[in-house]
């Protein structure tokens, strides 16, 4: 047959059917190998060039299959010229390119394919917007000098970018750009090196996403944008994962573990981890060294948080965060955990105190409530801090009532010594006054209600009058603070 495909009208030169007489030996060998799916290895050949339109026509059914065999395009060591464009087409065979160099970015937009594999290849980008792949899409080991576009793609057999190097073409471009990506059988992006932002907004990873050992570089920008991502199983940003730029996981849903174990997070002047409004079963923040840049977990719902104090950043935003359990850092160090927010919020302290109580740490729960009141006092005006200072010094806002007893014992001792040395004078007739006792007299001054009748019978003289007045006022303050603390009247919720 003189034509290998049916000619069409109005096509560009690289889309026209290819005559067998005009095909190079490499192209003829590839065409002959297609019906049985035999691998064509052009490594070391003098002319390893294959035109992209030859590949496109094979993929789109330009050559008939052979009964008893599975047709496929399998090519190694070729230089592919022109653009491989099968946009909107239906491909019923596997495409496997090993160690090939593609001069132009392939276009698979809105195509329906079987299995696609670009192993150890070099290509200036990939356009797979709307791609439907019944098998997996693999670019493991390849070098992509451009944008990998998978907007609205559906990959039923999985996604593989292991050991892949991707660099974006410009500072405002994404290295990996997706939106609404669906991966059914797991996304494996291990030990990859990606320069530029990775956008996975709204993606659904129905068998997990695994990025152990991957390096994402986009200093001053977003290294990983995975807002509203839904992950079943696990999201592993661990095992040497490095991010230079913001990791944005706002609104993420992870029905399993979100792990940053032995990861390095560098915000590079920005938020290192933006994880607000997440729902995660388990969050692991055992990073390799301190996180550089603020971390936000505001308004997230997390079942278990495992972290270490050595990983905590200088700024940690926890307002609205709820959790069932905390592990890793010692319970007593968690007060330093909630104190890392520059703005005061009641909720983080209340949440921590509730966790303390549920785990039998009642004393630590009281410390958390006390830390809350002290932090709250710090945001008040100077005049508004005075009552709080008095409550703190006297009874620790009601969480340290024993302080009132210490103050009371100190004042009682001072008063007893002073009034033993300087007796007050009597203000009643000899037969009406009780026998003078310095201890009882001091007690009557300190206690708001006179118990021994000493205060009504004896009047201090000279400078001891000021001591008596001080004891009376202090007694009222201690009594009021103690009652208010015990009944929690002065503790706002």
PDB file of C-alpha atoms in Angstrom, residues 104 132 191 206 209 213 315 320 332 387 478:
ATOM      1  CA  UNK A 104       8.925  19.718  21.187  1.00  0.00           C
ATOM      2  CA  UNK A 132      -7.832  10.271  30.408  1.00  0.00           C
ATOM      3  CA  UNK A 191      13.497  11.472  44.840  1.00  0.00           C
ATOM      4  CA  UNK A 206      -7.353   7.943  45.889  1.00  0.00           C
ATOM      5  CA  UNK A 209       0.740  10.527  47.287  1.00  0.00           C
ATOM      6  CA  UNK A 213      13.245  12.389  49.158  1.00  0.00           C
ATOM      7  CA  UNK A 315       5.724  31.353  64.976  1.00  0.00           C
ATOM      8  CA  UNK A 320      -9.259  27.154  66.107  1.00  0.00           C
ATOM      9  CA  UNK A 332       4.838  20.064  80.140  1.00  0.00           C
ATOM     10  CA  UNK A 387      -6.544  43.926  88.653  1.00  0.00           C
ATOM     11  CA  UNK A 478      -7.038  38.311  99.774  1.00  0.00           C
TER      12      UNK A 478
END
